[in-house]
Coordinates of C-alpha atoms in Angstrom, one line a residue:
X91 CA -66.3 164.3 224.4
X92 CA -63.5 161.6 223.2
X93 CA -62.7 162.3 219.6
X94 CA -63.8 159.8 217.0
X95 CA -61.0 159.4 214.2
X96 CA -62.3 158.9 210.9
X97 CA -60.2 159.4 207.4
X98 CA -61.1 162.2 204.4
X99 CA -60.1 161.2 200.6
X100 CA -60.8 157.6 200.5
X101 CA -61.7 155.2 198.0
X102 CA -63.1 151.9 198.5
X103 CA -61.3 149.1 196.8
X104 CA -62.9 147.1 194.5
X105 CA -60.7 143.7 194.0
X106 CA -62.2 142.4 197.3
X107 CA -64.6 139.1 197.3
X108 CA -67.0 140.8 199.5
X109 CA -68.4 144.4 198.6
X110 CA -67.1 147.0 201.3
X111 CA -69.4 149.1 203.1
X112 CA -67.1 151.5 205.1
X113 CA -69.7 153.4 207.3
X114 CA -67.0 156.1 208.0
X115 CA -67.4 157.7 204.9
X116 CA -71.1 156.3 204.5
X117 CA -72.7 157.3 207.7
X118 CA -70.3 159.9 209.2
X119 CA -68.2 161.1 206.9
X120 CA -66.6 164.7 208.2
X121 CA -65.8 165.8 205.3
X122 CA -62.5 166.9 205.8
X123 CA -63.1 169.7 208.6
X124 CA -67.6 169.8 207.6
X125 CA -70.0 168.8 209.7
X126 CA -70.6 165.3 210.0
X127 CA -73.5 163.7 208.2
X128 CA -75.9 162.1 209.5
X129 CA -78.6 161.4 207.5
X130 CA -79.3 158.0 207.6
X131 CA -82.1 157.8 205.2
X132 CA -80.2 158.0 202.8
X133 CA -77.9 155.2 203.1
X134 CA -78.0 152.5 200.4
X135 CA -78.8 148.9 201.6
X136 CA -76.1 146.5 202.4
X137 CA -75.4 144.3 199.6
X138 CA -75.0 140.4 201.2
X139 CA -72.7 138.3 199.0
X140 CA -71.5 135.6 201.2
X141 CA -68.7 133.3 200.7
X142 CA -68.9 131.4 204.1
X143 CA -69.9 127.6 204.4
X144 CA -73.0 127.7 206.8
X145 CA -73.5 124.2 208.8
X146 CA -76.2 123.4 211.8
X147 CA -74.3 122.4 214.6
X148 CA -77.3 121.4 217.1
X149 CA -80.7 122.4 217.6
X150 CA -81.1 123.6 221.7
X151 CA -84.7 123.2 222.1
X152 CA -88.4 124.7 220.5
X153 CA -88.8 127.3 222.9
X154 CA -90.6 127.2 226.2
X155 CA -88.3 128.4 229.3
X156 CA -85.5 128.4 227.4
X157 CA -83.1 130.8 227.7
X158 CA -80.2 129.5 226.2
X159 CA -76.3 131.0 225.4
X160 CA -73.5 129.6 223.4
X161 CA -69.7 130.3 223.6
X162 CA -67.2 128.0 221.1
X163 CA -63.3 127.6 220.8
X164 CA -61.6 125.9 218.2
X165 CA -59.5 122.9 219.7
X166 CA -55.9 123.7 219.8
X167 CA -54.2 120.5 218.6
X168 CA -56.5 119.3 215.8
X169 CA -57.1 122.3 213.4
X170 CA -61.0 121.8 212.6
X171 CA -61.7 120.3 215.6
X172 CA -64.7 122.3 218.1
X173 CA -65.7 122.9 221.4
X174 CA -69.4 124.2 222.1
X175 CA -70.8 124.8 225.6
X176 CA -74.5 125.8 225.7
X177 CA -77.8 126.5 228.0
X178 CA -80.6 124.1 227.2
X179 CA -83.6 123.3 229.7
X180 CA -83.1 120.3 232.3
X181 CA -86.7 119.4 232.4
X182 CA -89.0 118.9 229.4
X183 CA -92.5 119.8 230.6
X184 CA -95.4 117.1 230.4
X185 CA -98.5 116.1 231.0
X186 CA -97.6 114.5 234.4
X187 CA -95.8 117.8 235.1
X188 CA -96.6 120.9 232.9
X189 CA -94.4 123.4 235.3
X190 CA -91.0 121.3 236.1
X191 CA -88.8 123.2 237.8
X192 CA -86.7 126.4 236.2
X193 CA -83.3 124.6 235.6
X194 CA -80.7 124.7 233.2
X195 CA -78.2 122.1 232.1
X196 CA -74.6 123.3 231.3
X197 CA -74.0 120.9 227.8
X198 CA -70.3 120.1 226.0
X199 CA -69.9 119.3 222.7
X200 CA -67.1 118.5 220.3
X201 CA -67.7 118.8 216.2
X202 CA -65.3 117.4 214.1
X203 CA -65.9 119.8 211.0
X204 CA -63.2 117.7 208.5
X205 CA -65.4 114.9 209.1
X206 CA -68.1 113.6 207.0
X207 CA -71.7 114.7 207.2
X208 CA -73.3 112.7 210.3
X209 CA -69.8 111.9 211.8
X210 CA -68.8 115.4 213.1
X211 CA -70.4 115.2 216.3
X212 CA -67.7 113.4 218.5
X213 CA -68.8 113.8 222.2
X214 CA -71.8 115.1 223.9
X215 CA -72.0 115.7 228.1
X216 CA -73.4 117.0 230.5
X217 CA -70.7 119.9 232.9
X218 CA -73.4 120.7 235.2
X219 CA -77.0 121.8 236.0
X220 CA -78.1 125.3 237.5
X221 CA -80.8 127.2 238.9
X222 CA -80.4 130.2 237.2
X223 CA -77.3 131.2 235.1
X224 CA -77.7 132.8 231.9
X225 CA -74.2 133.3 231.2
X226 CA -70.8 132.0 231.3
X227 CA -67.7 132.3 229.7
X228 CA -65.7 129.4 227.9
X229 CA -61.8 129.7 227.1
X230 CA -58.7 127.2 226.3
X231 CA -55.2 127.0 227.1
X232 CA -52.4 126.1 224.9
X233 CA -52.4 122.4 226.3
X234 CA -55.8 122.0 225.2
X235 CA -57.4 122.3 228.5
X236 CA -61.3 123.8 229.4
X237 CA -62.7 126.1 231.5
X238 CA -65.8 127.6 231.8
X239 CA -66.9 130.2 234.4
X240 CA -70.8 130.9 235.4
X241 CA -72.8 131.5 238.6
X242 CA -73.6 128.4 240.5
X243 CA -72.6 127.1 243.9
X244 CA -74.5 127.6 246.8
X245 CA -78.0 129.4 247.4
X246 CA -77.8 132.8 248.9
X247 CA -79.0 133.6 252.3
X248 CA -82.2 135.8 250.5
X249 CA -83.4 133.7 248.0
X250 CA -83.4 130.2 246.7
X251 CA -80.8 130.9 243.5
X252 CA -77.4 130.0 243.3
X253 CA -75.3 132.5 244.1
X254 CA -71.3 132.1 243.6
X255 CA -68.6 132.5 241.0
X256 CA -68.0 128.7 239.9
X257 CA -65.2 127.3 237.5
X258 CA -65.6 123.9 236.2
X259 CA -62.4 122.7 233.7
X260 CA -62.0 119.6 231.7
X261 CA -58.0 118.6 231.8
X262 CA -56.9 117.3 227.8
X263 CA -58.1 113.5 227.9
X264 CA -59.9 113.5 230.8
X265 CA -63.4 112.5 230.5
X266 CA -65.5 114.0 233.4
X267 CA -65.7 117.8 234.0
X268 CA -64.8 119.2 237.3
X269 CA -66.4 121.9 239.6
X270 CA -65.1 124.4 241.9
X271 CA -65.5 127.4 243.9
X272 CA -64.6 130.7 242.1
X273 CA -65.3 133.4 244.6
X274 CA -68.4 132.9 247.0
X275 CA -68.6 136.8 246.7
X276 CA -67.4 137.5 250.9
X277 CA -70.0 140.4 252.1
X278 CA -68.7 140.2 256.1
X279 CA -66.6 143.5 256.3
X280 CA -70.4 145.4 255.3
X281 CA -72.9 143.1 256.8
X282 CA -71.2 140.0 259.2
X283 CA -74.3 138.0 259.5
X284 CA -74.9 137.7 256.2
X285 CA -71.1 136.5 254.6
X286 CA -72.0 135.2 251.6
X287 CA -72.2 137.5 249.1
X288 CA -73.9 136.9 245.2
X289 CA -71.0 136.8 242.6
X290 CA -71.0 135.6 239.5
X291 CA -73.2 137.7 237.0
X292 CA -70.9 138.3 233.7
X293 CA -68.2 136.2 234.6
X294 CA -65.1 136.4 231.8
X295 CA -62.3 134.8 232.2
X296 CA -58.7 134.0 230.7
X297 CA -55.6 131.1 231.6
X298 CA -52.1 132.7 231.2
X299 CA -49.2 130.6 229.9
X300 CA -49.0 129.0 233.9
X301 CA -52.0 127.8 234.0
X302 CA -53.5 130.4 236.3
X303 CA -57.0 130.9 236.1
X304 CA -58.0 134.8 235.9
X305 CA -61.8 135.3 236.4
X306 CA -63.5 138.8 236.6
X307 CA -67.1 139.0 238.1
X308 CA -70.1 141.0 239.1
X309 CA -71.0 141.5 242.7
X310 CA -73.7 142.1 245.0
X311 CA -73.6 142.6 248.8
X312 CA -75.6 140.3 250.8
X313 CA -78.0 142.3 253.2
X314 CA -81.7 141.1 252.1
X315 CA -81.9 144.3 250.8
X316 CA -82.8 145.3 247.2
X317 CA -81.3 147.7 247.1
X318 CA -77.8 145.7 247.0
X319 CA -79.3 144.9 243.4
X320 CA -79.0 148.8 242.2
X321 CA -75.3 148.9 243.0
X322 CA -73.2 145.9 242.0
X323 CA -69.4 146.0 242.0
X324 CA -66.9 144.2 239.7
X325 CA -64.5 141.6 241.2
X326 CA -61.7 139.4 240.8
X327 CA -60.0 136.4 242.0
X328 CA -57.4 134.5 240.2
X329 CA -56.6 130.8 240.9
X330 CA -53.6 129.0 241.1
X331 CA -52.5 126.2 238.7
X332 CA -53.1 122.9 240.4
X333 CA -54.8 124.5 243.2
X334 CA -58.3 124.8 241.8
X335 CA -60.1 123.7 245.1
X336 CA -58.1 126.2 247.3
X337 CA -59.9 129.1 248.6
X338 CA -59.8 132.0 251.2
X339 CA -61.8 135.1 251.7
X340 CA -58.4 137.4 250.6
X341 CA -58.1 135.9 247.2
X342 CA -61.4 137.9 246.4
X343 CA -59.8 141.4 244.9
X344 CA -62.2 144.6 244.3
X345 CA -61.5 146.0 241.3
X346 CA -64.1 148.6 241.1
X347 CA -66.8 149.4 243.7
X348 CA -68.9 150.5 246.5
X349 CA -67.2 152.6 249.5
X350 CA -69.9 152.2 252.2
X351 CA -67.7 153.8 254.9
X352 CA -67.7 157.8 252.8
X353 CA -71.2 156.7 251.2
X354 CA -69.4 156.0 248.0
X355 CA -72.1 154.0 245.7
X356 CA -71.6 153.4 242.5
X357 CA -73.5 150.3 239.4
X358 CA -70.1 148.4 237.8
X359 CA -69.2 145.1 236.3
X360 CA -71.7 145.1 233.6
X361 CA -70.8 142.8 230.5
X362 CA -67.5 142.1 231.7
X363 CA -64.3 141.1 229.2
X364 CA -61.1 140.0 230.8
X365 CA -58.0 139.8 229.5
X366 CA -54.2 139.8 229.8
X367 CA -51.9 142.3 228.5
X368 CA -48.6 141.7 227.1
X369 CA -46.8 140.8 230.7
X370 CA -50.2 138.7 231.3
X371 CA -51.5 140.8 234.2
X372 CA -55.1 141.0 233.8
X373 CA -57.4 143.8 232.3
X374 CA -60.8 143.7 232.8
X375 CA -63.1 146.0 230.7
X376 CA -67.0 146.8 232.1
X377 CA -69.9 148.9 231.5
X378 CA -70.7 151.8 234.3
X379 CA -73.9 152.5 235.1
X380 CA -73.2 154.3 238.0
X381 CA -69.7 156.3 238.4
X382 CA -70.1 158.9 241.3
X383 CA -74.1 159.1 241.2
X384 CA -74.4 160.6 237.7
X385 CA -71.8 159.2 235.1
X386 CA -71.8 156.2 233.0
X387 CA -69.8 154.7 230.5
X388 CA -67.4 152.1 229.5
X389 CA -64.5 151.2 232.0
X390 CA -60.8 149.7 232.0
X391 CA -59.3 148.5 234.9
X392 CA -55.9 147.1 234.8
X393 CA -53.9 145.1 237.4
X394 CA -50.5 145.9 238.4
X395 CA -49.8 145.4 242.1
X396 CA -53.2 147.1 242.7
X397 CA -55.9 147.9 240.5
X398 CA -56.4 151.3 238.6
X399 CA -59.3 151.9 236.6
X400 CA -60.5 154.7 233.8
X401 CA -62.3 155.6 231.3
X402 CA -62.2 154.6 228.1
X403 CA -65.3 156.1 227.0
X404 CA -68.0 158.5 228.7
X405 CA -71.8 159.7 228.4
X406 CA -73.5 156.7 227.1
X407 CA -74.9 153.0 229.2
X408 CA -72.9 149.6 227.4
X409 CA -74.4 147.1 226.7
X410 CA -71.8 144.5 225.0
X411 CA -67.9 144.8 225.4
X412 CA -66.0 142.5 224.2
X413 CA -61.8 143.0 224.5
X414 CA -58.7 141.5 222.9
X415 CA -55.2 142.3 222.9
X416 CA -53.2 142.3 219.2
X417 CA -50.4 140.5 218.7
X418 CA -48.7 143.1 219.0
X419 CA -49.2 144.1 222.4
X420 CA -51.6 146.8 222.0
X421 CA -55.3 146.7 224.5
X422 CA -58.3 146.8 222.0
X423 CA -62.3 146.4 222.8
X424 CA -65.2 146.2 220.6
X425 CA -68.4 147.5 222.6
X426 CA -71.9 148.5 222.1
X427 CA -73.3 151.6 223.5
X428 CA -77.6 151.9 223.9
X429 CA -78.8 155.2 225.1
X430 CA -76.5 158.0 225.4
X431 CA -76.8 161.4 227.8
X432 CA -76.6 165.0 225.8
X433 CA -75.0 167.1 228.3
X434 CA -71.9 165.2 227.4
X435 CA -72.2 165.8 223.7
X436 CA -73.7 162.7 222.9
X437 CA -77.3 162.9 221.3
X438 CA -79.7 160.1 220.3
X439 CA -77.6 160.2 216.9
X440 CA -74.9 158.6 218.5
X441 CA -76.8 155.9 220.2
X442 CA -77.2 151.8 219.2
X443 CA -74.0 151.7 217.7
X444 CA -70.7 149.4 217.3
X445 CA -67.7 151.2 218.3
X446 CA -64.1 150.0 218.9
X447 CA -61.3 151.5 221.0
X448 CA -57.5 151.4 221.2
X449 CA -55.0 152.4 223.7
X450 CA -52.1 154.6 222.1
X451 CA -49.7 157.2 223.8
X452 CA -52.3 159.4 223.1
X453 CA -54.9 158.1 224.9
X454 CA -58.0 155.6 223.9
X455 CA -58.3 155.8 219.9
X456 CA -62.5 155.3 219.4
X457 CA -63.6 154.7 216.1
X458 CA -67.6 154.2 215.0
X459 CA -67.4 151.2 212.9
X460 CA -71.4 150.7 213.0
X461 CA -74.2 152.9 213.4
X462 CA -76.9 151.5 210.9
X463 CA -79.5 152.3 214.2
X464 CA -79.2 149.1 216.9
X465 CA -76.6 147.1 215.4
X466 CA -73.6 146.1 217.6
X467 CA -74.8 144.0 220.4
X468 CA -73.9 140.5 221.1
X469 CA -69.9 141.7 220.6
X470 CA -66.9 139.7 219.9
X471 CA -63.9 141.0 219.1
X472 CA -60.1 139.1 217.5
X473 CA -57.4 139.9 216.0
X474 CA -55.4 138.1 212.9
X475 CA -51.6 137.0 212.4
X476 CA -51.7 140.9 210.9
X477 CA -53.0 142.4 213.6
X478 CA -55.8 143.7 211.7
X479 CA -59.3 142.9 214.2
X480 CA -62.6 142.0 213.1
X481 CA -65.7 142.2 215.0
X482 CA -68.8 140.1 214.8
X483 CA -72.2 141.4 215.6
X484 CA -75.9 141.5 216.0
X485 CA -78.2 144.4 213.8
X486 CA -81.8 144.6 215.0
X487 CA -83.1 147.3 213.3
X488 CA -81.4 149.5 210.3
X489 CA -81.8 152.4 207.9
X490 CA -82.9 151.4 204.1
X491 CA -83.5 154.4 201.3
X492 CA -86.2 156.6 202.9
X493 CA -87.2 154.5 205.6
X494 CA -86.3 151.6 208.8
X495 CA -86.9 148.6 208.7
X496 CA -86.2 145.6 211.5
X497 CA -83.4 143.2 210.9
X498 CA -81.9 140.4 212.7
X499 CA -78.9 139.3 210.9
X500 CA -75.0 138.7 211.8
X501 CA -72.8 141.3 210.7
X502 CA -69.0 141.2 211.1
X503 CA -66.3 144.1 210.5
X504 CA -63.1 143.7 209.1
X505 CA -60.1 145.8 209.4
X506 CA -57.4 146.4 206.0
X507 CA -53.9 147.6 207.2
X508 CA -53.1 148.3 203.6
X509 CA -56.3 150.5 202.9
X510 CA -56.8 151.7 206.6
X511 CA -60.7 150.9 206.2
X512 CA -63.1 149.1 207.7
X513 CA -65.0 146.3 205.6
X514 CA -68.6 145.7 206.6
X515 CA -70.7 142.7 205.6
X516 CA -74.0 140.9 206.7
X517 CA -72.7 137.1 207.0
X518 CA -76.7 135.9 207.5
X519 CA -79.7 137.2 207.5
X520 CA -81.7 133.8 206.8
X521 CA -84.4 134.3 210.0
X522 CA -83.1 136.0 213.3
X523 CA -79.6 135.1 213.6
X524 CA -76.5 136.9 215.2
X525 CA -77.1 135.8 219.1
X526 CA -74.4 134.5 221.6
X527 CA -71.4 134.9 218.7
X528 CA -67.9 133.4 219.2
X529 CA -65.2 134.1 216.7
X530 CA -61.2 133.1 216.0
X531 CA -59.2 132.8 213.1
X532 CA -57.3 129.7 212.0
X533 CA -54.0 129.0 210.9
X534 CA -54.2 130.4 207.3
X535 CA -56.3 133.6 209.2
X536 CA -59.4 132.2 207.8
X537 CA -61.9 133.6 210.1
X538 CA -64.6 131.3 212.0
X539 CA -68.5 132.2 213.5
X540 CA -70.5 130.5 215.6
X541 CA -73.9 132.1 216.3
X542 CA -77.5 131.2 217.1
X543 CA -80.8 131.6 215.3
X544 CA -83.9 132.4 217.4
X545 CA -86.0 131.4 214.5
X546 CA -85.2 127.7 214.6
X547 CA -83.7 127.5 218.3
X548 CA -79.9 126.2 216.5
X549 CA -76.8 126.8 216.8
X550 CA -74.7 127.5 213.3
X551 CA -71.2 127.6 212.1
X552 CA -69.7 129.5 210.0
X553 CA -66.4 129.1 208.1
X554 CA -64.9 131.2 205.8
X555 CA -64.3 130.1 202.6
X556 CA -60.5 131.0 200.9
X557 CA -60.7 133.1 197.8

């Protein structure tokens, strides 16, 4: 089992706007050499005392085939300034034509939040429409350029759905988005009559200070086969500035995945978080399913001149990851782990939980941060001018005095370098909220959240209001 740190002989500081929760010493607190402790029925509510300014950004639709995500970035030449990119339906239904066809517009817009109420929304347009993605990922450089990756492209040669690694960018000042080919996901060397592999599932991606675009991707061989579904691989292709439109079959890279030619199988690429480390060669972080028939776990593979990959942590199936690296150099991830395997010291205890790694000298550093029962999906991870992370976070379900009840609210941790603790709040729990987050900091390291309600189908911001 990796070891989880946790401290003895704290104290919770008291000067603090929001009321600490440090679920260390709350939920698993050793005891300086005990047993842990883990009953949770007997930990105290969360007290919610919120000090962020909560504002509707746009409502996505009331429901039907939606099914919607939502990535922002702040803008990086106007402080306050917004970028959304969201899922809504392309066809209403009607009475002319109750069952329109299952597609999805890919929607940009731009919220001025200095503005005054019903003058923040700048710019609304359309990037593209789809058959069938579900999720992309959205990033900006430091000129203030776009990119967002998803699944798109082409159908594949088994089914009717769209089935390649796309990258569409808007260049600073331009006004139409652009579309290319990512990675068409190349399947010959298994299967030559059927090329065209399906790519694209949890795409993440990062720019480095070049202008290269770095995507990481989920893959599935192309042999009409479903079986092919049961054993995906994780992938990687990384396009050149100003060559957007240029590709060949060896850009693809495999960073993890099957060996057909030993029998090798193995289910990667789940939940995918790409990033670049301090030389900016990239690191992409995944959920296993499948490691050598039995194993499972979280996985780091890092690029330099060839991919190596590892484990970070073992024994239980991710569901969220979500990595970042400090300003100081040093690779972090925030990830959410579901159901866990005994045999490997884990027990149910340990599962639907927020946890948070660190590479040291010593190896990976994992910390529980979260364990309130299913809380720590929908994961996003930063970091501050301190280098002290927070994490933002969905809870489902959690432990009151003597009994569980369901919750849907966003939660976010905060890390204290002077106290060494971690500081957990519930930002909202007005309705079922805590979907598709996005977080950053500003220039005075006041932290931002966007995140989605289910109850009213609308996306909300969140900014942090200075003590």
């Amino acid at each position: 089992m990796v070891p989880i740190n946790f401290r003895c002989g704290t104290t919770l500081p008291t000067q603090r706007l929001i009321t600490p929760l440090i679920l260390a010493a709350l939920l698993t607190q050793t005891g300086c050499g005990g047993e842990p402790k883990r009953d949770r029925s007997e930990v105290e509510p969360e007290p919610v005392q919120s000090h962020w300014q909560k504002t509707a950004i746009t409502r996505v639709s009331d429901g039907g085939l939606l099914s919607t995500h939502v990535a922002a970035v702040p803008d990086q030449l106007q402080e306050g300034l917004i970028h959304f990119v969201y899922l809504l339906d392309a066809h209403e239904a009607t009475e002319e034509e109750p069952n329109p066809p299952i597609e999805y517009t890919l929607k940009h817009l731009v919220w001025d939040s200095n503005a005054n109420a019903g003058e923040q929304e700048l710019q609304s347009n359309d990037i593209v429409t789809l058959d069938n993605t579900l999720k992309f990922d959205l990033t900006i450089d430091a000129n203030n350029n776009l990119y967002v990756a998803y699944r798109g492209g082409n159908n594949a040669h088994c089914n009717t759905q769209q089935s390649d690694t796309m990258l569409a960018t808007l260049p600073n000042g331009a006004a139409q988005w652009s579309e290319y080919l990512g990675a068409m996901g190349y399947s010959g060397e298994r299967n030559p009559a059927y090329t065209d592999g399906d790519a694209g599932d949890y795409p993440s991606l990062k720019v480095d200070s070049a202008g290269n675009v770095h995507i990481a991707f989920q893959f599935f061989w192309e042999g009409c086969d479903s079986n092919n579904a049961l054993h995906p691989d994780v992938r990687y292709i990384q396009k050149p500035a100003g060559s957007f439109d240029s590709y060949t079959i060896a850009d693809e890279e495999a960073v993890e995945g099957n060996t057909y030619s030993n029998n090798y199988q193995n289910a990667v690429g789940y939940h995918n978080s790409l990033i670049l480390d301090a030389d900016e060669n990239p690191v992409v972080f995944y959920g296993a399913r499948e490691i050598n028939y039995d194993e499972h776990g979280l996985r780091m593979a890092q690029r330099n001149g060839g991919w190596q990959s590892q484990w970070v942590d073992r024994g239980c199936i991710i569901e969220d990851v979500s990595a970042a690296l400090s300003p100081s150099g040093e690779l972090a991830v925030a990830y959410y782990i579901d159901t866990c395997t005994e045999y490997l010291s884990y027990t149910e205890d340990d599962e639907k939980a927020l946890r948070y790694a660190t590479l040291s000298e010593d190896g990976w550093q994992i910390q529980i941060i979260d364990e309130a029962t299913k809380t720590g999906s929908e994961t996003k991870l930063t970091f501050n001018s301190e280098g002290e992370p927070a994490i933002v976070y969905y809870e489902t379900e959690s432990y009151g005095v003597g009994n569980q009840r369901e919750l849907y609210n966003l939660k976010l941790a905060t890390y204290d370098n002077e106290t060494e603790q971690w500081f957990i709040q519930r930002v909202d729990e007005a309705g079922d909220i805590g979907l598709y987050n996005s977080v950053w900091f500003d220039s005075n390291d006041l932290l931002h959240i966007v995140s989605f309600s289910k109850t009213d189908n609308t996306i909300y911001l969140f900014n942090e209001l200075s003590e």
